[in-house]
PDB file of C-alpha atoms in Angstrom:
ATOM      1  CA  MET X1387     -87.083-120.576-130.287  1.00 63.00           C
ATOM      2  CA  ARG X1388     -84.885-123.621-129.692  1.00 70.00           C
ATOM      3  CA  PRO X1389     -81.256-123.449-130.799  1.00 67.00           C
ATOM      4  CA  ASN X1390     -80.111-125.885-133.473  1.00 69.00           C
ATOM      5  CA  VAL X1391     -77.523-128.572-132.785  1.00 65.00           C
ATOM      6  CA  GLN X1392     -74.629-126.397-133.980  1.00 72.00           C
ATOM      7  CA  ASP X1393     -75.717-123.592-131.628  1.00 75.00           C
ATOM      8  CA  LEU X1394     -75.916-126.093-128.758  1.00 82.00           C
ATOM      9  CA  ALA X1395     -72.341-127.165-129.427  1.00 84.00           C
ATOM     10  CA  ARG X1396     -71.253-123.513-129.256  1.00 85.00           C
ATOM     11  CA  TYR X1397     -73.196-123.005-126.003  1.00 85.00           C
ATOM     12  CA  GLU X1398     -71.624-126.123-124.554  1.00 89.00           C
ATOM     13  CA  GLU X1399     -68.157-124.983-125.598  1.00 91.00           C
ATOM     14  CA  LEU X1400     -68.664-121.492-124.162  1.00 89.00           C
ATOM     15  CA  THR X1401     -70.067-122.900-120.922  1.00 89.00           C
ATOM     16  CA  GLU X1402     -67.068-125.222-120.630  1.00 93.00           C
ATOM     17  CA  GLN X1403     -64.626-122.369-121.326  1.00 94.00           C
ATOM     18  CA  LEU X1404     -66.296-120.196-118.693  1.00 92.00           C
ATOM     19  CA  SER X1405     -66.268-123.053-116.192  1.00 92.00           C
ATOM     20  CA  VAL X1406     -62.587-123.835-116.751  1.00 95.00           C
ATOM     21  CA  THR X1407     -61.645-120.161-116.592  1.00 95.00           C
ATOM     22  CA  THR X1408     -63.547-119.499-113.368  1.00 93.00           C
ATOM     23  CA  GLN X1409     -62.191-122.720-111.827  1.00 94.00           C
ATOM     24  CA  THR X1410     -58.669-121.576-112.715  1.00 95.00           C
ATOM     25  CA  ALA X1411     -59.337-118.222-111.059  1.00 95.00           C
ATOM     26  CA  LEU X1412     -60.719-120.014-107.982  1.00 95.00           C
ATOM     27  CA  TYR X1413     -57.652-122.266-107.837  1.00 96.00           C
ATOM     28  CA  ARG X1414     -55.357-119.237-107.980  1.00 95.00           C
ATOM     29  CA  ALA X1415     -57.286-117.420-105.253  1.00 95.00           C
ATOM     30  CA  CYS X1416     -57.294-120.526-103.054  1.00 96.00           C
ATOM     31  CA  SER X1417     -53.634-121.386-103.533  1.00 95.00           C
ATOM     32  CA  ALA X1418     -52.612-117.837-102.594  1.00 94.00           C
ATOM     33  CA  PHE X1419     -54.042-118.557 -99.132  1.00 94.00           C
ATOM     34  CA  GLY X1420     -53.059-122.222 -98.803  1.00 93.00           C
ATOM     35  CA  VAL X1421     -56.562-123.594 -99.346  1.00 94.00           C
ATOM     36  CA  THR X1422     -57.711-126.102-101.959  1.00 93.00           C
ATOM     37  CA  PRO X1423     -60.949-125.476-103.868  1.00 94.00           C
ATOM     38  CA  THR X1424     -62.541-128.439-102.048  1.00 91.00           C
ATOM     39  CA  GLN X1425     -61.586-126.944 -98.696  1.00 93.00           C
ATOM     40  CA  TYR X1426     -62.925-123.571 -99.825  1.00 95.00           C
ATOM     41  CA  PHE X1427     -66.271-125.097-100.866  1.00 94.00           C
ATOM     42  CA  ALA X1428     -66.535-126.822 -97.486  1.00 95.00           C
ATOM     43  CA  LEU X1429     -65.753-123.554 -95.681  1.00 96.00           C
ATOM     44  CA  ALA X1430     -68.296-121.754 -97.887  1.00 96.00           C
ATOM     45  CA  ALA X1431     -70.908-124.374 -96.961  1.00 96.00           C
ATOM     46  CA  LEU X1432     -70.157-123.885 -93.269  1.00 96.00           C
ATOM     47  CA  HIS X1433     -70.430-120.124 -93.740  1.00 95.00           C
ATOM     48  CA  ALA X1434     -73.830-120.553 -95.413  1.00 96.00           C
ATOM     49  CA  LEU X1435     -75.163-123.156 -92.977  1.00 96.00           C
ATOM     50  CA  GLY X1436     -73.759-121.892 -89.691  1.00 90.00           C
ATOM     51  CA  ASN X1437     -72.917-124.894 -87.488  1.00 90.00           C
ATOM     52  CA  PRO X1438     -74.514-127.772 -89.392  1.00 94.00           C
ATOM     53  CA  LYS X1439     -74.706-131.386 -88.364  1.00 92.00           C
ATOM     54  CA  MET X1440     -72.645-133.733 -90.510  1.00 91.00           C
ATOM     55  CA  SER X1441     -75.750-134.949 -92.384  1.00 91.00           C
ATOM     56  CA  GLN X1442     -76.753-131.372 -93.249  1.00 93.00           C
ATOM     57  CA  LEU X1443     -73.271-130.601 -94.523  1.00 95.00           C
ATOM     58  CA  ALA X1444     -73.216-133.793 -96.605  1.00 94.00           C
ATOM     59  CA  THR X1445     -76.565-132.960 -98.181  1.00 92.00           C
ATOM     60  CA  TYR X1446     -75.528-129.376 -98.919  1.00 93.00           C
ATOM     61  CA  LEU X1447     -72.268-130.497-100.559  1.00 92.00           C
ATOM     62  CA  GLY X1448     -73.911-133.404-102.394  1.00 89.00           C
ATOM     63  CA  LEU X1449     -71.676-135.955-100.660  1.00 92.00           C
ATOM     64  CA  THR X1450     -72.396-139.302 -99.098  1.00 94.00           C
ATOM     65  CA  PRO X1451     -72.145-139.314 -95.298  1.00 92.00           C
ATOM     66  CA  GLY X1452     -68.924-141.337 -95.497  1.00 94.00           C
ATOM     67  CA  ALA X1453     -67.303-138.973 -97.997  1.00 95.00           C
ATOM     68  CA  CYS X1454     -68.343-135.987 -95.873  1.00 94.00           C
ATOM     69  CA  THR X1455     -66.855-137.579 -92.747  1.00 94.00           C
ATOM     70  CA  THR X1456     -63.587-138.180 -94.592  1.00 95.00           C
ATOM     71  CA  LEU X1457     -63.550-134.570 -95.803  1.00 94.00           C
ATOM     72  CA  VAL X1458     -64.311-133.183 -92.333  1.00 95.00           C
ATOM     73  CA  ASP X1459     -61.695-135.447 -90.717  1.00 96.00           C
ATOM     74  CA  ARG X1460     -59.105-134.034 -93.119  1.00 94.00           C
ATOM     75  CA  LEU X1461     -60.260-130.459 -92.503  1.00 95.00           C
ATOM     76  CA  VAL X1462     -60.049-130.970 -88.726  1.00 96.00           C
ATOM     77  CA  ARG X1463     -56.505-132.380 -89.002  1.00 95.00           C
ATOM     78  CA  GLN X1464     -55.496-129.383 -91.117  1.00 93.00           C
ATOM     79  CA  GLY X1465     -57.013-126.929 -88.641  1.00 95.00           C
ATOM     80  CA  TRP X1466     -59.674-125.472 -90.970  1.00 95.00           C
ATOM     81  CA  VAL X1467     -62.728-126.734 -89.036  1.00 96.00           C
ATOM     82  CA  GLU X1468     -63.695-127.977 -85.578  1.00 96.00           C
ATOM     83  CA  ARG X1469     -66.326-130.343 -84.300  1.00 94.00           C
ATOM     84  CA  CYS X1470     -68.593-129.282 -81.450  1.00 90.00           C
ATOM     85  CA  SER X1471     -71.534-130.826 -79.635  1.00 86.00           C
ATOM     86  CA  ASP X1472     -75.039-129.828 -80.637  1.00 78.00           C
ATOM     87  CA  PRO X1473     -76.604-127.876 -77.745  1.00 80.00           C
ATOM     88  CA  HIS X1474     -80.039-129.312 -78.660  1.00 81.00           C
ATOM     89  CA  ASP X1475     -78.965-132.944 -79.086  1.00 81.00           C
ATOM     90  CA  ARG X1476     -76.020-134.221 -77.043  1.00 79.00           C
ATOM     91  CA  ARG X1477     -75.635-137.219 -79.372  1.00 82.00           C
ATOM     92  CA  ALA X1478     -75.160-135.036 -82.456  1.00 83.00           C
ATOM     93  CA  VAL X1479     -71.977-133.340 -83.593  1.00 86.00           C
ATOM     94  CA  CYS X1480     -71.905-130.013 -85.407  1.00 91.00           C
ATOM     95  CA  ILE X1481     -69.146-128.632 -87.576  1.00 95.00           C
ATOM     96  CA  HIS X1482     -67.902-125.048 -87.686  1.00 94.00           C
ATOM     97  CA  ALA X1483     -64.991-123.216 -89.234  1.00 96.00           C
ATOM     98  CA  SER X1484     -62.066-122.610 -86.930  1.00 96.00           C
ATOM     99  CA  GLN X1485     -60.689-119.087 -86.620  1.00 96.00           C
ATOM    100  CA  ARG X1486     -58.061-120.061 -89.193  1.00 96.00           C
ATOM    101  CA  GLY X1487     -60.739-121.516 -91.502  1.00 96.00           C
ATOM    102  CA  ALA X1488     -62.972-118.438 -91.204  1.00 96.00           C
ATOM    103  CA  GLU X1489     -60.031-116.168 -92.002  1.00 96.00           C
ATOM    104  CA  ALA X1490     -59.040-118.287 -95.016  1.00 96.00           C
ATOM    105  CA  PHE X1491     -62.648-118.292 -96.280  1.00 97.00           C
ATOM    106  CA  ALA X1492     -62.850-114.504 -95.944  1.00 97.00           C
ATOM    107  CA  ALA X1493     -59.476-114.018 -97.666  1.00 97.00           C
ATOM    108  CA  VAL X1494     -60.310-116.258-100.636  1.00 97.00           C
ATOM    109  CA  THR X1495     -63.782-114.720-100.949  1.00 97.00           C
ATOM    110  CA  GLY X1496     -62.237-111.248-100.965  1.00 97.00           C
ATOM    111  CA  ALA X1497     -59.701-112.274-103.611  1.00 96.00           C
ATOM    112  CA  ARG X1498     -62.458-113.774-105.782  1.00 95.00           C
ATOM    113  CA  ARG X1499     -64.529-110.595-105.423  1.00 95.00           C
ATOM    114  CA  LYS X1500     -61.556-108.485-106.451  1.00 96.00           C
ATOM    115  CA  MET X1501     -60.962-110.654-109.520  1.00 94.00           C
ATOM    116  CA  THR X1502     -64.630-110.471-110.491  1.00 93.00           C
ATOM    117  CA  GLN X1503     -64.672-106.686-110.089  1.00 94.00           C
ATOM    118  CA  GLU X1504     -61.588-106.342-112.265  1.00 94.00           C
ATOM    119  CA  VAL X1505     -63.071-108.556-114.989  1.00 93.00           C
ATOM    120  CA  TYR X1506     -66.436-106.784-114.993  1.00 92.00           C
ATOM    121  CA  THR X1507     -64.845-103.338-114.845  1.00 93.00           C
ATOM    122  CA  GLY X1508     -63.193-104.193-118.163  1.00 92.00           C
ATOM    123  CA  LEU X1509     -66.632-104.412-119.784  1.00 95.00           C
ATOM    124  CA  ASP X1510     -68.697-101.414-120.818  1.00 95.00           C
ATOM    125  CA  PRO X1511     -71.882-100.874-118.740  1.00 93.00           C
ATOM    126  CA  ALA X1512     -74.215-102.297-121.410  1.00 95.00           C
ATOM    127  CA  ALA X1513     -72.116-105.461-121.702  1.00 95.00           C
ATOM    128  CA  GLN X1514     -72.026-105.749-117.891  1.00 94.00           C
ATOM    129  CA  GLU X1515     -75.822-105.779-117.785  1.00 95.00           C
ATOM    130  CA  HIS X1516     -76.103-108.278-120.657  1.00 95.00           C
ATOM    131  CA  VAL X1517     -73.622-110.584-118.940  1.00 93.00           C
ATOM    132  CA  ARG X1518     -75.410-110.238-115.584  1.00 93.00           C
ATOM    133  CA  LEU X1519     -78.786-111.071-117.104  1.00 95.00           C
ATOM    134  CA  GLY X1520     -77.340-113.928-119.162  1.00 92.00           C
ATOM    135  CA  ILE X1521     -75.549-115.502-116.203  1.00 92.00           C
ATOM    136  CA  ALA X1522     -78.665-115.133-114.031  1.00 94.00           C
ATOM    137  CA  ALA X1523     -80.799-116.847-116.688  1.00 94.00           C
ATOM    138  CA  LEU X1524     -78.234-119.597-117.246  1.00 91.00           C
ATOM    139  CA  THR X1525     -77.854-120.225-113.510  1.00 92.00           C
ATOM    140  CA  HIS X1526     -81.624-120.449-113.111  1.00 95.00           C
ATOM    141  CA  ALA X1527     -81.881-122.880-116.035  1.00 91.00           C
ATOM    142  CA  TRP X1528     -79.135-125.116-114.596  1.00 89.00           C
ATOM    143  CA  GLN X1529     -80.787-125.056-111.160  1.00 91.00           C
ATOM    144  CA  GLN X1530     -84.123-126.064-112.693  1.00 93.00           C
ATOM    145  CA  TYR X1531     -82.439-128.838-114.639  1.00 91.00           C
ATOM    146  CA  LEU X1532     -80.698-130.199-111.530  1.00 88.00           C
ATOM    147  CA  ARG X1533     -83.949-130.062-109.536  1.00 88.00           C
ATOM    148  CA  SER X1534     -85.739-131.981-112.292  1.00 92.00           C
ATOM    149  CA  CYS X1535     -82.980-134.633-112.177  1.00 89.00           C
ATOM    150  CA  ASP X1536     -83.422-134.907-108.400  1.00 81.00           C
ATOM    151  CA  ASP X1537     -87.154-135.481-108.887  1.00 80.00           C
ATOM    152  CA  ARG X1538     -86.630-138.443-111.237  1.00 77.00           C
TER     153      ARG X1538
END
């Protein structure tokens, strides 16, 4: 059954409220450790990818190569990441989190986990499961939508 237009407006409003609220929580967690959300997302990408080449990092973050280079240059200057040569291709450069960057990523991730646990602990077990299933379904639907946009 498809929701009517009024229901869609409520879904959109709730999705926006959740997004703003979680972004605010992320900002608070990041600022407690001197990291911006953009820096955190870059460190998270490096954590997920290992030591990616610049092109891999750009693709993962959805950035143009130039924007990714600018971001990485800034992160290097701030001491969050380091460039290294690719052992398989001497012409290529890989990016990895510095010790400081890895520690900041771990600290922010831990703070976010703690916040999430506190929020979910405030819900009764049935509500926790409903929320988990709803968020999983919503995430899957958004991922499908984004993939379909990429295919156009």
